[in-house]
Short mmCIF file of C-alpha atoms in Angstrom, two decimals:
data_model
loop_
_atom_site.label_atom_id
_atom_site.label_comp_id
_atom_site.label_asym_id
_atom_site.label_seq_id
_atom_site.Cartn_x
_atom_site.Cartn_y
_atom_site.Cartn_z
CA MET N 366 32.16 -19.07 -15.91
CA ALA N 367 29.74 -16.41 -14.68
CA LYS N 368 26.15 -16.57 -15.92
CA ILE N 369 24.01 -13.54 -15.11
CA ALA N 370 20.30 -13.53 -14.38
CA TYR N 371 19.06 -9.99 -14.89
CA ILE N 372 16.21 -8.88 -12.61
CA LEU N 373 14.20 -6.37 -14.63
CA LEU N 374 11.58 -4.15 -13.02
CA CYS N 375 9.63 -2.19 -15.63
CA HIS N 376 6.25 -0.55 -16.14
CA LYS N 377 6.00 0.76 -19.71
CA ASP N 378 7.18 0.54 -23.32
CA PRO N 379 6.66 -3.21 -23.92
CA GLU N 380 8.52 -3.16 -27.26
CA ALA N 381 11.62 -1.80 -25.51
CA VAL N 382 11.32 -4.47 -22.79
CA VAL N 383 11.23 -7.20 -25.44
CA GLN N 384 14.24 -5.70 -27.21
CA GLN N 385 16.19 -5.39 -23.94
CA ALA N 386 15.45 -9.01 -23.01
CA GLU N 387 16.49 -10.34 -26.41
CA GLN N 388 19.72 -8.33 -26.40
CA LEU N 389 20.78 -9.42 -22.90
CA THR N 390 19.93 -13.11 -23.39
CA ALA N 391 21.59 -13.38 -26.81
CA ALA N 392 24.94 -14.23 -25.21
CA GLY N 393 23.51 -16.98 -22.98
CA ASP N 394 22.51 -14.92 -19.94
CA TYR N 395 19.06 -14.95 -18.34
CA MET N 396 16.34 -12.50 -17.40
CA ALA N 397 13.45 -12.49 -14.92
CA ILE N 398 10.87 -9.77 -15.57
CA HIS N 399 8.40 -8.10 -13.26
CA PHE N 400 6.04 -5.88 -15.26
CA ASP N 401 4.13 -3.48 -13.00
CA GLY N 402 0.61 -4.61 -12.13
CA ARG N 403 -0.62 -1.07 -12.84
CA ALA N 404 0.38 -1.34 -16.50
CA ALA N 405 -2.10 -2.20 -19.24
CA ALA N 406 -2.94 -5.88 -19.57
CA GLU N 407 -2.38 -5.77 -23.32
CA ASP N 408 1.17 -4.47 -22.80
CA TYR N 409 1.98 -7.38 -20.50
CA GLN N 410 0.41 -9.83 -22.92
CA LEU N 411 2.56 -8.44 -25.75
CA ILE N 412 5.71 -9.07 -23.70
CA ARG N 413 4.61 -12.61 -22.83
CA THR N 414 3.70 -13.41 -26.42
CA GLU N 415 7.04 -12.16 -27.76
CA LEU N 416 9.25 -13.74 -25.08
CA ASP N 417 7.49 -16.96 -24.05
CA GLY N 418 9.51 -18.83 -26.67
CA ASN N 419 12.81 -17.63 -25.18
CA PRO N 420 14.03 -20.28 -22.68
CA ASN N 421 16.33 -17.73 -21.04
CA VAL N 422 13.47 -15.44 -20.01
CA THR N 423 11.09 -16.00 -17.11
CA PHE N 424 8.50 -13.87 -15.35
CA ALA N 425 7.67 -13.12 -11.74
CA ARG N 426 5.04 -15.61 -10.60
CA LYS N 427 3.00 -12.76 -9.17
CA ARG N 428 2.62 -9.22 -10.52
CA ILE N 429 1.94 -6.45 -8.03
CA LYS N 430 1.19 -2.75 -8.32
CA CYS N 431 4.34 -0.77 -7.59
CA GLY N 432 4.74 2.74 -6.25
CA TRP N 433 7.85 4.87 -5.81
CA GLY N 434 9.16 4.74 -2.25
CA GLU N 435 6.92 1.81 -1.30
CA TRP N 436 7.66 -1.71 -0.09
CA SER N 437 5.98 -2.90 -3.30
CA LEU N 438 9.23 -2.26 -5.23
CA VAL N 439 11.14 -4.60 -2.91
CA GLN N 440 8.36 -7.19 -3.02
CA ALA N 441 8.33 -7.11 -6.83
CA THR N 442 12.11 -7.64 -6.81
CA LEU N 443 11.76 -10.60 -4.45
CA HIS N 444 9.11 -12.18 -6.71
CA ALA N 445 11.41 -11.85 -9.72
CA LEU N 446 14.42 -13.15 -7.75
CA GLN N 447 12.49 -16.22 -6.63
CA SER N 448 11.49 -17.01 -10.23
CA ALA N 449 15.06 -16.54 -11.43
CA LEU N 450 16.45 -18.85 -8.73
CA GLU N 451 13.98 -21.59 -9.55
CA ASP N 452 14.13 -21.36 -13.34
CA PHE N 453 17.84 -20.68 -13.87
CA PRO N 454 19.87 -23.12 -11.74
CA ARG N 455 23.03 -22.26 -13.71
CA ALA N 456 22.85 -18.53 -12.92
CA THR N 457 25.78 -17.46 -10.76
CA HIS N 458 24.92 -13.75 -10.38
CA PHE N 459 21.74 -11.69 -10.16
CA TYR N 460 21.87 -8.15 -11.54
CA MET N 461 19.17 -5.56 -10.81
CA LEU N 462 18.06 -3.46 -13.82
CA SER N 463 15.39 -1.04 -14.94
CA GLY N 464 14.03 -0.42 -18.42
CA ASP N 465 16.28 2.66 -18.67
CA CYS N 466 19.50 0.66 -18.26
CA MET N 467 21.72 -0.64 -21.05
CA ALA N 468 24.97 -2.57 -21.09
CA VAL N 469 28.11 -0.52 -21.80
CA LYS N 470 30.40 -3.57 -21.95
CA THR N 471 30.20 -6.88 -23.78
CA ALA N 472 28.87 -10.05 -22.13
CA GLU N 473 32.37 -11.46 -22.56
CA TYR N 474 33.82 -8.57 -20.52
CA ALA N 475 31.08 -8.76 -17.87
CA HIS N 476 31.53 -12.53 -17.35
CA ARG N 477 35.30 -12.20 -17.08
CA PHE N 478 34.96 -9.29 -14.65
CA LEU N 479 32.64 -11.24 -12.34
CA ASP N 480 34.80 -14.35 -12.52
CA GLU N 481 37.81 -12.29 -11.42
CA HIS N 482 35.95 -10.49 -8.60
CA ASP N 483 34.18 -12.98 -6.33
CA LYS N 484 32.20 -10.33 -4.49
CA ASP N 485 28.74 -8.84 -4.09
CA PHE N 486 28.54 -5.41 -5.68
CA ILE N 487 26.12 -3.26 -3.73
CA GLU N 488 26.33 0.23 -2.30
CA SER N 489 25.93 -0.19 1.46
CA PHE N 490 26.84 2.66 3.78
CA ASP N 491 25.85 3.17 7.39
CA PHE N 492 22.40 4.77 7.38
CA PHE N 493 23.07 7.10 10.31
CA GLU N 494 26.78 7.86 9.94
CA SER N 495 27.07 8.38 6.16
CA ASP N 496 25.90 11.44 4.23
CA TRP N 497 24.30 9.35 1.46
CA ILE N 498 20.94 11.11 2.02
CA LYS N 499 21.49 14.71 0.95
CA THR N 500 18.07 16.26 1.64
CA GLY N 501 14.73 15.36 3.14
CA MET N 502 13.68 12.75 5.68
CA LYS N 503 16.40 10.60 7.21
CA GLU N 504 15.94 8.87 10.59
CA ASP N 505 12.17 9.27 10.34
CA ARG N 506 12.20 6.90 7.34
CA LEU N 507 12.85 4.10 9.82
CA ILE N 508 11.55 4.95 13.29
CA TYR N 509 8.01 5.77 12.13
CA ARG N 510 5.63 3.60 10.16
CA HIS N 511 4.73 4.79 6.66
CA PHE N 512 1.42 3.49 5.34
CA PHE N 513 0.78 6.04 2.57
CA ASN N 514 2.67 6.94 -0.60
CA GLU N 515 4.12 10.44 -0.35
CA ARG N 516 3.65 11.09 -4.06
CA LYS N 517 0.10 9.80 -4.41
CA HIS N 518 -1.28 10.71 -0.98
CA LYS N 519 0.93 13.58 0.18
CA GLN N 520 -1.49 14.95 2.79
CA LEU N 521 -2.13 11.54 4.33
CA PHE N 522 1.58 10.73 4.30
CA TYR N 523 2.55 13.83 6.28
CA TRP N 524 -0.56 13.69 8.48
CA SER N 525 0.31 10.13 9.54
CA HIS N 526 3.95 11.04 10.07
CA GLY N 527 3.07 14.14 12.11
CA LEU N 528 0.52 12.25 14.23
CA GLN N 529 3.05 9.57 15.14
CA LYS N 530 5.59 12.24 16.12
CA ARG N 531 3.05 14.08 18.30
CA LEU N 532 2.00 10.85 20.03
CA GLY N 533 5.59 9.65 20.45
CA LEU N 534 4.96 6.46 18.49
CA GLN N 535 8.59 5.78 17.62
CA ARG N 536 9.57 2.17 17.09
CA ASP N 537 12.80 0.30 17.62
CA ILE N 538 14.97 -1.00 14.83
CA PRO N 539 15.55 -4.79 15.17
CA ALA N 540 18.39 -5.01 17.69
CA ASP N 541 20.79 -7.11 15.64
CA ILE N 542 20.33 -5.13 12.41
CA GLN N 543 22.63 -2.28 11.39
CA VAL N 544 20.68 -0.42 8.72
CA GLN N 545 22.61 0.39 5.54
CA ILE N 546 21.71 2.59 2.58
CA GLY N 547 22.75 2.81 -1.06
CA SER N 548 21.74 2.55 -4.69
CA GLN N 549 19.18 -0.10 -5.63
CA TRP N 550 21.23 -1.16 -8.68
CA TRP N 551 23.19 -4.12 -7.33
CA CYS N 552 24.78 -7.36 -8.53
CA LEU N 553 24.67 -10.27 -6.04
CA ARG N 554 26.07 -13.79 -6.13
CA ARG N 555 23.74 -16.78 -6.10
CA ARG N 556 24.70 -17.86 -2.59
CA THR N 557 23.95 -14.36 -1.30
CA VAL N 558 20.50 -14.31 -2.87
CA GLU N 559 19.72 -17.76 -1.44
CA TRP N 560 20.80 -16.62 2.02
CA ILE N 561 18.64 -13.48 1.75
CA LEU N 562 15.54 -15.48 0.78
CA GLY N 563 16.24 -17.94 3.59
CA PHE N 564 16.71 -15.10 6.08
CA ILE N 565 13.40 -13.40 5.26
CA ARG N 566 11.52 -16.67 5.73
CA LYS N 567 12.89 -16.92 9.29
CA ARG N 568 12.94 -13.27 10.37
CA ARG N 569 9.35 -12.05 10.17
CA ASP N 570 10.22 -9.22 12.56
CA VAL N 571 12.71 -7.78 10.07
CA MET N 572 10.19 -8.10 7.26
CA ARG N 573 7.50 -6.31 9.31
CA PHE N 574 9.96 -3.53 10.03
CA PHE N 575 10.99 -2.91 6.41
CA ARG N 576 7.45 -3.19 5.04
CA THR N 577 6.55 0.15 6.65
CA THR N 578 9.83 2.02 6.17
CA TRP N 579 9.99 4.77 3.55
CA ILE N 580 11.98 4.05 0.35
CA PRO N 581 13.02 0.52 1.44
CA ASP N 582 14.57 -0.28 -1.95
CA GLU N 583 17.51 1.89 -0.77
CA THR N 584 17.90 0.01 2.54
CA PHE N 585 16.49 -3.55 2.46
CA PHE N 586 18.99 -5.47 0.32
CA GLN N 587 21.80 -3.15 1.39
CA THR N 588 21.17 -4.00 5.06
CA LEU N 589 20.66 -7.74 4.61
CA VAL N 590 23.78 -8.20 2.49
CA ARG N 591 25.91 -6.51 5.17
CA HIS N 592 24.19 -8.60 7.84
CA LEU N 593 24.79 -11.92 6.09
CA ILE N 594 28.01 -11.51 4.09
CA PRO N 595 31.54 -10.81 5.41
CA GLU N 596 32.75 -7.30 4.66
CA SER N 597 35.73 -8.67 2.72
CA GLU N 598 33.29 -10.17 0.18
CA ILE N 599 31.39 -6.93 -0.45
CA ASP N 600 32.39 -4.20 -2.88
CA PRO N 601 30.34 -1.14 -1.78
CA ARG N 602 29.76 0.24 -5.25
CA THR N 603 27.27 -0.25 -8.01
CA LEU N 604 28.26 -1.63 -11.40
CA THR N 605 25.69 0.65 -13.04
CA PHE N 606 26.97 4.07 -14.09
CA LEU N 607 24.61 6.91 -13.20
CA MET N 608 25.00 10.61 -12.52
CA PHE N 609 22.82 13.38 -11.15
CA THR N 610 22.35 16.98 -12.25
CA ASP N 611 22.71 20.03 -10.02
CA TYR N 612 18.95 19.79 -9.53
CA GLY N 613 19.22 16.26 -8.12
CA MET N 614 17.74 14.57 -11.20
CA PRO N 615 19.30 11.61 -13.06
CA VAL N 616 21.42 12.62 -16.06
CA ASN N 617 20.09 11.28 -19.36
CA PHE N 618 22.59 9.89 -21.88
CA TYR N 619 22.29 10.74 -25.57
CA ASN N 620 23.72 9.56 -28.89
CA ASP N 621 27.05 11.33 -28.51
CA HIS N 622 27.74 9.73 -25.12
CA TYR N 623 28.68 6.35 -26.65
CA ASP N 624 32.47 6.65 -26.32
CA LEU N 625 32.15 8.26 -22.89
CA LEU N 626 30.01 5.40 -21.56
CA LEU N 627 32.30 2.67 -22.88
CA SER N 628 35.29 4.21 -21.12
CA GLN N 629 33.70 4.07 -17.66
CA ASP N 630 34.53 1.32 -15.17
CA PHE N 631 30.96 0.00 -15.11
CA LEU N 632 29.00 -2.77 -16.82
CA PHE N 633 25.73 -0.83 -17.36
CA ALA N 634 24.58 2.78 -17.58
CA ARG N 635 21.38 4.52 -16.53
CA LYS N 636 19.42 6.49 -17.80
CA ILE N 637 19.52 6.14 -21.56
CA SER N 638 17.27 8.80 -23.10
CA PRO N 639 14.21 7.42 -24.95
CA GLU N 640 15.20 9.73 -27.81
CA ALA N 641 18.75 8.30 -28.12
CA LYS N 642 17.79 5.77 -30.81
CA GLU N 643 21.29 5.51 -32.29
CA LEU N 644 22.88 5.03 -28.86
CA LYS N 645 20.40 2.27 -28.00
CA LEU N 646 21.09 0.52 -31.29
CA ARG N 647 24.87 0.64 -30.84
CA LEU N 648 24.78 -0.49 -27.21
CA GLY N 649 22.30 -3.25 -28.06
CA ARG N 650 24.72 -4.69 -30.62
CA LEU N 651 27.67 -4.31 -28.27
CA TYR N 652 26.62 -6.80 -25.59
CA ALA N 653 26.82 -9.90 -27.81
CA ALA N 654 30.04 -8.79 -29.56
CA GLN N 655 33.32 -10.63 -28.99
CA GLY N 656 36.94 -9.58 -28.83
CA VAL N 657 36.16 -5.92 -27.99
CA SER N 658 38.79 -4.15 -25.88
CA PHE N 659 37.92 -1.25 -23.61
CA GLN N 660 40.14 1.63 -22.56
CA ILE N 661 38.93 2.52 -19.06
CA SER N 662 39.49 6.18 -18.23
CA ASN N 663 36.60 6.59 -15.77
CA GLU N 664 36.44 10.38 -16.14
CA GLY N 665 32.67 10.55 -16.69
CA ARG N 666 31.58 12.25 -13.47
CA SER N 667 34.42 14.76 -13.32
CA LEU N 668 34.00 15.61 -17.01
CA TYR N 669 30.26 16.10 -16.62
CA ARG N 670 30.82 18.31 -13.56
CA PHE N 671 33.35 20.41 -15.50
CA LEU N 672 31.00 20.88 -18.45
CA ALA N 673 27.95 21.56 -16.31
CA GLN N 674 29.77 24.29 -14.40
CA ARG N 675 30.95 26.09 -17.51
CA GLY N 676 28.05 25.55 -19.86
CA ARG N 677 28.01 23.79 -23.20
CA SER N 678 28.23 24.90 -26.77
CA GLY N 679 26.54 22.85 -29.43
CA ARG N 680 25.60 19.23 -28.70
CA ARG N 681 28.97 17.72 -27.75
CA PHE N 682 27.46 15.92 -24.76
CA ALA N 683 23.79 16.68 -25.56
CA PRO N 684 22.14 19.99 -24.62
CA ARG N 685 21.04 20.80 -21.13
CA PHE N 686 17.43 19.78 -20.88
CA TRP N 687 16.51 23.13 -19.36
CA GLU N 688 17.54 25.00 -22.52
CA THR N 689 14.61 26.74 -24.26
CA GLU N 690 14.73 24.42 -27.23
CA SER N 691 14.62 21.23 -25.18
CA SER N 692 11.55 19.02 -25.25
CA LEU N 693 9.35 17.64 -22.50
CA GLY N 694 9.61 14.29 -24.29
CA ARG N 695 7.83 12.98 -27.35
CA GLN N 696 6.13 10.19 -25.39
CA ARG N 697 4.66 12.47 -22.72
CA GLU N 698 1.24 14.10 -22.43
CA LEU N 699 0.81 17.54 -20.87
CA LEU N 700 -2.79 18.38 -19.95
CA VAL N 701 -3.38 22.10 -19.38
CA VAL N 702 -6.47 23.38 -17.51
CA ILE N 703 -7.09 27.06 -18.30
CA CYS N 704 -9.42 29.01 -16.00
CA LYS N 705 -9.72 32.57 -14.75
CA LYS N 706 -11.50 31.44 -11.61
CA TRP N 707 -8.65 29.63 -9.94
CA HIS N 708 -10.85 28.07 -7.26
CA VAL N 709 -12.98 26.41 -9.98
CA ALA N 710 -9.91 24.87 -11.63
CA LYS N 711 -8.58 23.69 -8.27
CA ARG N 712 -11.93 22.14 -7.46
CA LEU N 713 -11.90 20.35 -10.82
CA LEU N 714 -8.36 19.06 -10.22
CA GLU N 715 -9.44 17.65 -6.88
CA ARG N 716 -12.27 15.75 -8.63
CA ILE N 717 -9.80 14.48 -11.26
CA ARG N 718 -7.37 13.28 -8.56
CA GLN N 719 -10.19 11.32 -6.96
CA ALA N 720 -11.23 9.71 -10.25
CA THR N 721 -7.84 9.09 -11.90
CA SER N 722 -4.20 8.48 -11.04
CA ILE N 723 -2.92 11.39 -13.18
CA PRO N 724 -0.68 13.73 -11.11
CA ALA N 725 -2.03 17.29 -11.08
CA VAL N 726 -0.31 20.54 -10.07
CA GLU N 727 -2.21 23.77 -9.56
CA TYR N 728 -1.20 27.27 -10.71
CA LEU N 729 2.56 26.66 -10.52
CA PHE N 730 3.36 29.65 -12.80
CA ASP N 731 0.94 32.00 -11.04
CA GLU N 732 1.05 31.29 -7.31
CA GLU N 733 4.26 31.50 -5.32
CA ASP N 734 3.05 29.05 -2.67
CA THR N 735 1.88 26.28 -5.01
CA ALA N 736 2.66 22.93 -3.37
CA LEU N 737 5.66 21.51 -5.23
CA PRO N 738 8.22 18.84 -4.33
CA ASP N 739 11.82 19.79 -3.66
CA LEU N 740 13.42 19.85 -7.11
CA GLY N 741 16.79 21.24 -6.13
CA GLY N 742 15.74 24.89 -5.98
CA ILE N 743 14.25 25.38 -9.43
CA GLN N 744 10.78 25.39 -7.83
CA ALA N 745 11.69 28.08 -5.30
CA ALA N 746 10.46 31.22 -7.11
CA LEU N 747 7.92 32.09 -9.79
CA MET N 748 10.55 33.83 -11.91
CA LYS N 749 12.80 30.76 -11.90
CA ARG N 750 9.89 28.42 -12.63
CA THR N 751 8.81 30.48 -15.63
CA ARG N 752 12.32 30.97 -16.98
CA HIS N 753 13.03 27.21 -16.78
CA ARG N 754 9.46 26.11 -17.42
CA ARG N 755 10.26 23.08 -19.56
CA ALA N 756 12.92 21.96 -17.12
CA LEU N 757 10.44 22.28 -14.28
CA LEU N 758 7.84 20.19 -16.08
CA ARG N 759 10.38 17.56 -17.11
CA MET N 760 11.45 17.25 -13.50
CA LEU N 761 7.84 16.91 -12.39
CA PHE N 762 7.31 14.13 -14.96
CA GLU N 763 10.40 12.43 -13.54
CA TYR N 764 9.38 13.05 -9.93
CA TYR N 765 5.94 11.51 -10.37
CA GLU N 766 7.35 8.79 -12.66
CA THR N 767 4.57 9.41 -15.15
CA ASP N 768 4.03 10.19 -18.81
CA GLN N 769 0.92 12.26 -18.03
CA LEU N 770 0.73 15.47 -16.03
CA ILE N 771 -1.99 18.08 -15.47
CA ILE N 772 -1.21 21.73 -14.73
CA CYS N 773 -3.33 24.87 -14.37
CA LEU N 774 -2.71 28.16 -16.19
CA ASP N 775 -4.39 31.53 -16.06
CA PRO N 776 -5.91 32.52 -19.43
CA ALA N 777 -3.47 35.45 -19.56
CA ALA N 778 -0.54 33.03 -19.90
CA ILE N 779 -0.93 32.68 -23.66
CA ASP N 780 2.86 32.68 -24.19
CA LEU N 781 3.25 29.63 -21.94
CA MET N 782 0.43 27.86 -23.76
CA ASN N 783 2.00 28.57 -27.16
CA ASP N 784 5.36 27.31 -25.90
CA PHE N 785 3.93 24.05 -24.57
CA HIS N 786 1.80 23.57 -27.69
CA SER N 787 4.92 23.85 -29.88
CA ASP N 788 6.71 21.14 -27.91
CA ARG N 789 7.21 17.63 -29.26
CA SER N 790 5.15 16.27 -26.39
CA SER N 791 1.41 15.74 -26.78
CA THR N 792 -0.44 18.76 -25.34
CA ARG N 793 -4.17 19.04 -24.67
CA PHE N 794 -5.99 22.11 -23.36
CA LEU N 795 -9.22 22.41 -21.36
CA HIS N 796 -10.62 25.95 -21.30
CA ILE N 797 -13.13 26.45 -18.48
CA ASP N 798 -15.61 29.13 -19.50
CA CYS N 799 -17.11 30.67 -16.34
CA ALA N 800 -19.77 33.32 -15.75
CA PHE N 801 -18.52 36.52 -14.09
CA SER N 802 -20.82 38.59 -11.88
CA ASP N 803 -20.04 42.21 -11.06
CA ASP N 804 -19.29 41.22 -7.48
CA TYR N 805 -16.76 38.66 -8.64
CA LEU N 806 -15.11 41.14 -11.02
CA ALA N 807 -14.91 43.73 -8.22
CA GLY N 808 -13.17 41.17 -6.01
CA HIS N 809 -10.89 40.24 -8.89
CA ALA N 810 -9.95 43.91 -9.34
CA GLN N 811 -8.96 44.10 -5.67
CA ARG N 812 -7.02 40.82 -5.74
CA THR N 813 -4.99 41.96 -8.76
CA GLY N 814 -4.35 45.47 -7.41
CA LEU N 815 -6.56 47.27 -9.93
CA ALA N 816 -8.76 48.52 -7.11
CA GLY N 817 -8.56 48.83 -3.36
CA ALA N 818 -10.94 48.62 -0.44
CA ARG N 819 -11.58 52.39 -0.68
CA THR N 820 -11.92 52.70 -4.45
CA PRO N 821 -15.01 54.88 -5.17
CA GLN N 822 -18.01 52.98 -6.46
CA LEU N 823 -18.25 55.15 -9.58
CA THR N 824 -14.63 54.36 -10.49
CA LEU N 825 -15.27 50.69 -9.92
CA GLU N 826 -18.37 50.73 -12.14
CA ARG N 827 -16.33 52.27 -14.95
CA LEU N 828 -13.56 49.71 -14.45
CA LEU N 829 -15.70 46.56 -14.48
CA PRO N 830 -16.62 46.59 -18.21
CA THR N 831 -12.94 46.90 -19.11
CA ILE N 832 -12.04 43.95 -16.89
CA ARG N 833 -14.88 41.90 -18.35
CA ASN N 834 -13.77 42.72 -21.91
CA ASP N 835 -10.21 41.83 -21.02
CA ILE N 836 -11.31 38.40 -19.79
CA LEU N 837 -13.36 37.87 -22.95
CA HIS N 838 -10.35 38.93 -25.06
CA GLU N 839 -8.17 36.36 -23.30
CA GLY N 840 -10.71 33.67 -24.14
CA ASP N 841 -10.81 34.80 -27.78
CA ARG N 842 -7.01 34.62 -28.01
CA ILE N 843 -7.07 31.03 -26.75
CA ARG N 844 -9.74 30.03 -29.27
CA ASP N 845 -7.91 31.84 -32.08
CA ALA N 846 -4.54 30.26 -31.26
CA GLY N 847 -5.37 27.19 -33.33
CA TYR N 848 -4.56 24.59 -30.71
CA SER N 849 -5.15 21.19 -32.27
CA ARG N 850 -6.71 19.71 -29.17
CA LEU N 851 -8.70 22.35 -27.31
CA TYR N 852 -11.66 21.28 -25.19
CA ASN N 853 -14.18 23.58 -23.50
CA LEU N 854 -15.98 23.23 -20.21
CA ARG N 855 -18.83 25.76 -19.90
CA GLU N 856 -20.63 26.80 -16.75
CA GLY N 857 -23.95 27.01 -18.59
CA ALA N 858 -23.62 23.67 -20.37
CA SER N 859 -25.29 20.45 -19.27
CA ALA N 860 -23.36 17.77 -17.39
CA GLU N 861 -23.61 15.54 -20.48
CA GLU N 862 -22.01 18.21 -22.71
CA ASN N 863 -19.22 18.86 -20.23
CA ALA N 864 -18.65 15.12 -19.75
CA GLY N 865 -18.01 14.78 -23.49
CA GLN N 866 -15.34 17.48 -23.31
CA LEU N 867 -13.74 15.97 -20.20
CA SER N 868 -13.74 12.53 -21.79
CA GLY N 869 -11.70 13.84 -24.72
CA PHE N 870 -9.39 15.94 -22.58
CA LEU N 871 -8.58 13.22 -20.03
CA ASN N 872 -8.99 10.29 -22.43
CA LEU N 873 -11.48 8.77 -20.00
CA PRO N 874 -14.54 6.57 -20.57
CA ARG N 875 -17.74 8.61 -20.80
CA ASP N 876 -19.18 7.30 -17.52
CA LYS N 877 -15.98 8.18 -15.62
CA ALA N 878 -15.98 11.67 -17.11
CA MET N 879 -19.65 12.01 -16.17
CA GLU N 880 -18.78 11.44 -12.50
CA ILE N 881 -16.48 14.46 -12.63
CA ALA N 882 -18.76 16.69 -14.73
CA ALA N 883 -21.77 15.99 -12.51
CA SER N 884 -19.95 17.08 -9.36
CA LYS N 885 -22.02 19.48 -7.29
CA SER N 886 -20.83 23.05 -6.78
CA LEU N 887 -18.09 22.72 -9.42
CA PHE N 888 -18.62 26.30 -10.62
CA ALA N 889 -19.73 27.79 -7.29
CA ASP N 890 -18.08 31.00 -6.12
#
């Protein structure tokens, strides 16, 4: 009879990790956990304390810091696989999971299914011939070396890529390897995993190649399984049900998706919304149940496509997350920097990026050419960004795989501030109070179209007091709005005073905030 060892890669929410492990091992299956090395030590300790008494749970011998698109995700998986092989000799299958996955069938059903289908379940399509990659980099993922993370070090990533292209530094793919691509959510037999681990010990050239490819979790296992296992023993599909929106983002499942999920021809589903408490409870109980029959209709994707094209009424399949009333997410923190002098705010964000790992986006609702990732078109125009502002921010949280995000707003955008402040997410504001000289205000008048290069000096002198009062009025509106967590950075304040405000805004230690506040030329024009 099949016995599954679940390979869980996770980086947050330790209580949910514990619950997931207990639910999936209750029916006699196993779990090997890799908890991201970037996560808080106390979170990892909580997981160890709660699960060390469970003989069906083990942990990766080595924790590493993981980053999206990096080799580190594959390495973390290999560490967990090695632990699972050593600690669970009775495990017949190894199933890749994330913290957002939950079983949509019983253990009884899953074991019977795997017993009846002696195959490896992994999406594996020819990298060059298939259309699996819809947008973005394709061949360049492989033939150039990628040393930097595109999300954390975007400029270095594209600088390195461009330099290699200009110098003609293409590399060859190992001659006997036919690169495949597909979803990272696979289920492999024990023999296959043993062969993969044996192969990587012998083929250092293949390991060197994949270590510097981009997004290797979509190619490494997919390629090696095809290389080692006969095609007749591979089912090129994932057993984890997942869908994507028109914007290219994973669909979240909510409480009223329970019957829909159970009727799909899959063993797990991803992503279960953090807010779907009832759905999580029902699915958690389901896995250990016995004698449950399932009517497989498998209409999930076509039904979702039908509803998405025609719009929804009410909450039959949960509201679109881009609707006005949708939330950024109760567990997320939005940090808003408010400043009339955009160059000052941008300079501050650069200092914050150097001192912290919090993703920061500049004036995305004010500047058309703000650097944004491809989010399926929603980022293309200011009007669309503003109209779907919560959708845009949710997608940025997803893109950067973070629960913290910094954005910049002009003080005039009081409506956006009020909207974000009313959200269920945690919102903090930092108002940067700058000094405005007449020369600066004159330049501001020209930049905003209130004056031109040939505007008479007398007209300009009459205009400047009005502009100055307007800026002061915007500041008063922000202070009068009653935001619960409003911090102020003042040009005339000491570095110590400003460090105290930054410490509260960024939730940083005082000495770290002091490094940012003491930066030279922060307020320079």
